[in-house]
PDB file of C-alpha atoms in Angstrom:
ATOM      1  CA  MET A   1      -9.140  28.841  30.684  1.00 33.00           C
ATOM      2  CA  SER A   2      -5.783  30.586  31.380  1.00 34.00           C
ATOM      3  CA  LYS A   3      -2.506  29.265  31.843  1.00 35.00           C
ATOM      4  CA  GLY A   4      -1.655  28.734  35.526  1.00 38.00           C
ATOM      5  CA  LEU A   5      -5.029  27.427  36.819  1.00 37.00           C
ATOM      6  CA  GLN A   6      -6.540  23.953  36.030  1.00 39.00           C
ATOM      7  CA  PHE A   7      -8.694  21.715  37.818  1.00 40.00           C
ATOM      8  CA  PHE A   8      -9.629  18.143  37.356  1.00 39.00           C
ATOM      9  CA  THR A   9     -12.233  15.636  38.838  1.00 35.00           C
ATOM     10  CA  PRO A  10     -10.313  12.493  40.169  1.00 33.00           C
ATOM     11  CA  PHE A  11     -10.530  13.346  43.578  1.00 33.00           C
ATOM     12  CA  SER A  12     -12.873  12.512  46.348  1.00 34.00           C
ATOM     13  CA  ARG A  13     -15.234  14.687  48.415  1.00 33.00           C
ATOM     14  CA  THR A  14     -17.449  13.759  51.485  1.00 36.00           C
ATOM     15  CA  PHE A  15     -20.480  15.701  50.323  1.00 33.00           C
ATOM     16  CA  GLU A  16     -23.667  14.765  48.808  1.00 37.00           C
ATOM     17  CA  GLY A  17     -24.356  15.749  45.290  1.00 38.00           C
ATOM     18  CA  PRO A  18     -22.529  15.570  41.980  1.00 38.00           C
ATOM     19  CA  LEU A  19     -19.116  17.048  41.369  1.00 38.00           C
ATOM     20  CA  ASP A  20     -19.732  19.532  38.627  1.00 42.00           C
ATOM     21  CA  VAL A  21     -16.383  21.084  37.557  1.00 48.00           C
ATOM     22  CA  ASP A  22     -17.828  21.725  34.111  1.00 48.00           C
ATOM     23  CA  GLN A  23     -20.265  24.559  34.913  1.00 79.00           C
ATOM     24  CA  VAL A  24     -18.948  27.562  32.795  1.00 84.00           C
ATOM     25  CA  PHE A  25     -20.632  30.908  32.841  1.00 87.00           C
ATOM     26  CA  ASP A  26     -20.337  33.490  30.092  1.00 88.00           C
ATOM     27  CA  THR A  27     -21.000  36.496  32.415  1.00 90.00           C
ATOM     28  CA  ILE A  28     -20.665  37.507  36.207  1.00 89.00           C
ATOM     29  CA  THR A  29     -24.474  38.178  35.800  1.00 91.00           C
ATOM     30  CA  GLY A  30     -25.197  34.586  34.495  1.00 90.00           C
ATOM     31  CA  LEU A  31     -23.029  33.195  37.568  1.00 87.00           C
ATOM     32  CA  GLN A  32     -25.149  35.436  40.149  1.00 89.00           C
ATOM     33  CA  GLU A  33     -28.434  34.317  38.493  1.00 90.00           C
ATOM     34  CA  TYR A  34     -27.655  30.728  39.198  1.00 88.00           C
ATOM     35  CA  LEU A  35     -27.797  31.329  42.800  1.00 85.00           C
ATOM     36  CA  GLU A  36     -31.506  30.971  42.437  1.00 87.00           C
ATOM     37  CA  ASN A  37     -31.338  27.567  40.786  1.00 85.00           C
ATOM     38  CA  PRO A  38     -33.057  25.077  43.293  1.00 81.00           C
ATOM     39  CA  ALA A  39     -30.535  22.305  41.916  1.00 80.00           C
ATOM     40  CA  ARG A  40     -27.410  24.133  43.171  1.00 78.00           C
ATOM     41  CA  PHE A  41     -25.357  22.531  45.945  1.00 73.00           C
ATOM     42  CA  ALA A  42     -22.681  23.618  48.437  1.00 68.00           C
ATOM     43  CA  GLY A  43     -19.155  23.075  47.138  1.00 69.00           C
ATOM     44  CA  GLN A  44     -20.449  23.435  43.420  1.00 74.00           C
ATOM     45  CA  ILE A  45     -17.476  24.445  41.242  1.00 76.00           C
ATOM     46  CA  ALA A  46     -17.644  27.078  38.243  1.00 81.00           C
ATOM     47  CA  THR A  47     -15.736  29.149  36.093  1.00 81.00           C
ATOM     48  CA  CYS A  48     -16.621  32.426  34.283  1.00 83.00           C
ATOM     49  CA  LYS A  49     -15.469  33.510  30.776  1.00 84.00           C
ATOM     50  CA  GLU A  50     -15.714  37.115  32.009  1.00 86.00           C
ATOM     51  CA  LYS A  51     -13.358  36.156  34.950  1.00 82.00           C
ATOM     52  CA  GLU A  52     -10.825  34.064  33.305  1.00 77.00           C
ATOM     53  CA  GLY A  53      -8.247  32.668  35.719  1.00 73.00           C
ATOM     54  CA  SER A  54     -10.864  32.493  38.647  1.00 76.00           C
ATOM     55  CA  LEU A  55     -12.626  29.551  40.084  1.00 75.00           C
ATOM     56  CA  PHE A  56     -15.800  29.753  42.078  1.00 79.00           C
ATOM     57  CA  ILE A  57     -17.065  27.506  44.657  1.00 76.00           C
ATOM     58  CA  LEU A  58     -20.427  27.772  45.939  1.00 75.00           C
ATOM     59  CA  SER A  59     -20.638  28.595  49.679  1.00 72.00           C
ATOM     60  CA  ASN A  60     -21.941  26.022  52.289  1.00 68.00           C
ATOM     61  CA  ASP A  61     -24.857  27.950  52.646  1.00 74.00           C
ATOM     62  CA  ARG A  62     -25.589  28.170  48.850  1.00 77.00           C
ATOM     63  CA  SER A  63     -26.156  31.949  49.023  1.00 81.00           C
ATOM     64  CA  GLN A  64     -22.528  33.086  47.308  1.00 80.00           C
ATOM     65  CA  TRP A  65     -19.942  32.102  45.112  1.00 81.00           C
ATOM     66  CA  LEU A  66     -16.405  32.241  46.846  1.00 75.00           C
ATOM     67  CA  GLU A  67     -13.908  33.310  44.313  1.00 76.00           C
ATOM     68  CA  HIS A  68     -10.480  32.069  44.115  1.00 70.00           C
ATOM     69  CA  GLN A  69      -7.900  33.672  41.650  1.00 65.00           C
ATOM     70  CA  SER A  70      -4.625  32.130  40.447  1.00 54.00           C
ATOM     71  CA  ALA A  71      -1.627  33.555  42.150  1.00 47.00           C
ATOM     72  CA  ASP A  72       0.002  34.363  38.718  1.00 44.00           C
ATOM     73  CA  ALA A  73      -2.142  33.516  35.717  1.00 40.00           C
ATOM     74  CA  THR A  74       0.494  34.372  33.160  1.00 39.00           C
ATOM     75  CA  SER A  75       3.211  32.371  34.717  1.00 41.00           C
ATOM     76  CA  GLN A  76       4.955  29.931  32.458  1.00 43.00           C
ATOM     77  CA  ASP A  77       5.210  27.542  35.335  1.00 52.00           C
ATOM     78  CA  MET A  78       2.274  24.995  35.929  1.00 57.00           C
ATOM     79  CA  HIS A  79       0.204  26.056  39.049  1.00 68.00           C
ATOM     80  CA  LEU A  80      -2.791  23.875  39.737  1.00 76.00           C
ATOM     81  CA  ALA A  81      -5.459  24.704  42.203  1.00 78.00           C
ATOM     82  CA  PHE A  82      -7.893  22.111  43.687  1.00 80.00           C
ATOM     83  CA  PRO A  83     -10.847  22.932  46.000  1.00 83.00           C
ATOM     84  CA  VAL A  84     -11.772  20.492  48.722  1.00 85.00           C
ATOM     85  CA  LEU A  85     -14.761  20.675  50.731  1.00 85.00           C
ATOM     86  CA  HIS A  86     -15.281  18.916  54.093  1.00 87.00           C
ATOM     87  CA  THR A  87     -12.972  15.690  53.850  1.00 89.00           C
ATOM     88  CA  LEU A  88     -10.309  14.298  55.821  1.00 93.00           C
ATOM     89  CA  GLU A  89      -8.345  12.753  52.841  1.00 92.00           C
ATOM     90  CA  VAL A  90      -8.222  13.809  49.165  1.00 90.00           C
ATOM     91  CA  THR A  91      -6.090  12.181  46.237  1.00 89.00           C
ATOM     92  CA  VAL A  92      -5.244  14.268  43.244  1.00 84.00           C
ATOM     93  CA  GLU A  93      -4.269  13.144  40.027  1.00 80.00           C
ATOM     94  CA  HIS A  94      -2.338  16.268  38.924  1.00 77.00           C
ATOM     95  CA  ASN A  95      -0.393  14.875  35.963  1.00 76.00           C
ATOM     96  CA  MET A  96       2.407  17.176  36.293  1.00 79.00           C
ATOM     97  CA  ASP A  97       5.267  14.337  35.761  1.00 83.00           C
ATOM     98  CA  LYS A  98       6.881  15.376  38.925  1.00 88.00           C
ATOM     99  CA  LYS A  99       6.402  15.472  42.710  1.00 91.00           C
ATOM    100  CA  PRO A 100       5.299  19.156  43.031  1.00 89.00           C
ATOM    101  CA  ALA A 101       5.552  21.463  45.946  1.00 91.00           C
ATOM    102  CA  VAL A 102       2.044  21.371  47.845  1.00 93.00           C
ATOM    103  CA  GLN A 103       0.427  24.213  49.720  1.00 91.00           C
ATOM    104  CA  VAL A 104      -2.858  23.682  51.766  1.00 92.00           C
ATOM    105  CA  LEU A 105      -4.949  27.138  52.286  1.00 88.00           C
ATOM    106  CA  ASP A 106      -7.955  27.363  54.274  1.00 85.00           C
ATOM    107  CA  GLY A 107     -11.103  29.541  53.351  1.00 79.00           C
ATOM    108  CA  ASN A 108      -9.109  32.754  54.620  1.00 78.00           C
ATOM    109  CA  GLY A 109      -5.999  32.077  52.763  1.00 79.00           C
ATOM    110  CA  GLU A 110      -4.101  30.948  55.810  1.00 86.00           C
ATOM    111  CA  LYS A 111      -1.596  27.971  55.366  1.00 89.00           C
ATOM    112  CA  VAL A 112      -2.699  24.733  56.813  1.00 91.00           C
ATOM    113  CA  LEU A 113      -0.591  21.837  58.158  1.00 93.00           C
ATOM    114  CA  ALA A 114      -1.545  18.423  56.226  1.00 95.00           C
ATOM    115  CA  ALA A 115       0.134  15.086  55.494  1.00 95.00           C
ATOM    116  CA  VAL A 116       1.284  15.048  52.120  1.00 95.00           C
ATOM    117  CA  THR A 117       2.030  11.672  50.227  1.00 96.00           C
ATOM    118  CA  HIS A 118       3.266  11.608  46.561  1.00 95.00           C
ATOM    119  CA  ILE A 119       1.971   8.231  45.673  1.00 94.00           C
ATOM    120  CA  ASP A 120       3.750   8.773  42.223  1.00 93.00           C
ATOM    121  CA  GLU A 121       4.985  11.549  39.714  1.00 90.00           C
ATOM    122  CA  ASN A 122       1.275  12.074  38.853  1.00 85.00           C
ATOM    123  CA  THR A 123      -0.655  11.484  41.961  1.00 89.00           C
ATOM    124  CA  THR A 124      -0.711  12.899  45.589  1.00 92.00           C
ATOM    125  CA  ARG A 125      -2.632  12.109  48.652  1.00 94.00           C
ATOM    126  CA  ILE A 126      -3.412  14.909  51.325  1.00 95.00           C
ATOM    127  CA  SER A 127      -4.606  13.825  54.633  1.00 95.00           C
ATOM    128  CA  PHE A 128      -5.982  16.287  57.269  1.00 93.00           C
ATOM    129  CA  LEU A 129      -6.257  15.896  61.247  1.00 91.00           C
ATOM    130  CA  ASP A 130      -9.900  17.020  60.982  1.00 91.00           C
ATOM    131  CA  TYR A 131     -12.451  17.798  58.201  1.00 91.00           C
ATOM    132  CA  PHE A 132     -10.974  20.558  55.932  1.00 90.00           C
ATOM    133  CA  SER A 133     -12.384  22.804  53.205  1.00 88.00           C
ATOM    134  CA  GLY A 134      -9.996  25.071  51.302  1.00 87.00           C
ATOM    135  CA  ILE A 135      -7.597  25.138  48.381  1.00 87.00           C
ATOM    136  CA  ILE A 136      -4.736  22.751  47.556  1.00 89.00           C
ATOM    137  CA  THR A 137      -2.161  24.185  45.173  1.00 87.00           C
ATOM    138  CA  PHE A 138       0.553  22.372  43.285  1.00 86.00           C
ATOM    139  CA  ASN A 139       3.671  24.133  41.948  1.00 84.00           C
TER     140      ASN A 139
END
């Protein structure tokens, strides 16, 4: 995985099914073939070695991968991206040893207002007024 995009598992989600952030495919073809797997679930997270720096999230109808690319995969500054799916609140253990700037983006890349609480230097809670799906970035 390239510098600039990391993801972790210590955050909550409100959908059924296991959180699988360790799904790694060698090729885009393998990623697309997985769409035929009956065990797939909406919100599943994957990476692909052929598309380093991208995060793939399975759509709600499980028919396609939604791709999220790091804004600057070669940046020396730590940039973390966390996908969230249909949740009112999420607590992220980012381990950045600081209270980072937080940006919340919906599925169209539009900024969304949310309540951000820095619990400590390594943990942040983000709360939404309604159920939210999208990407939370830390910088």
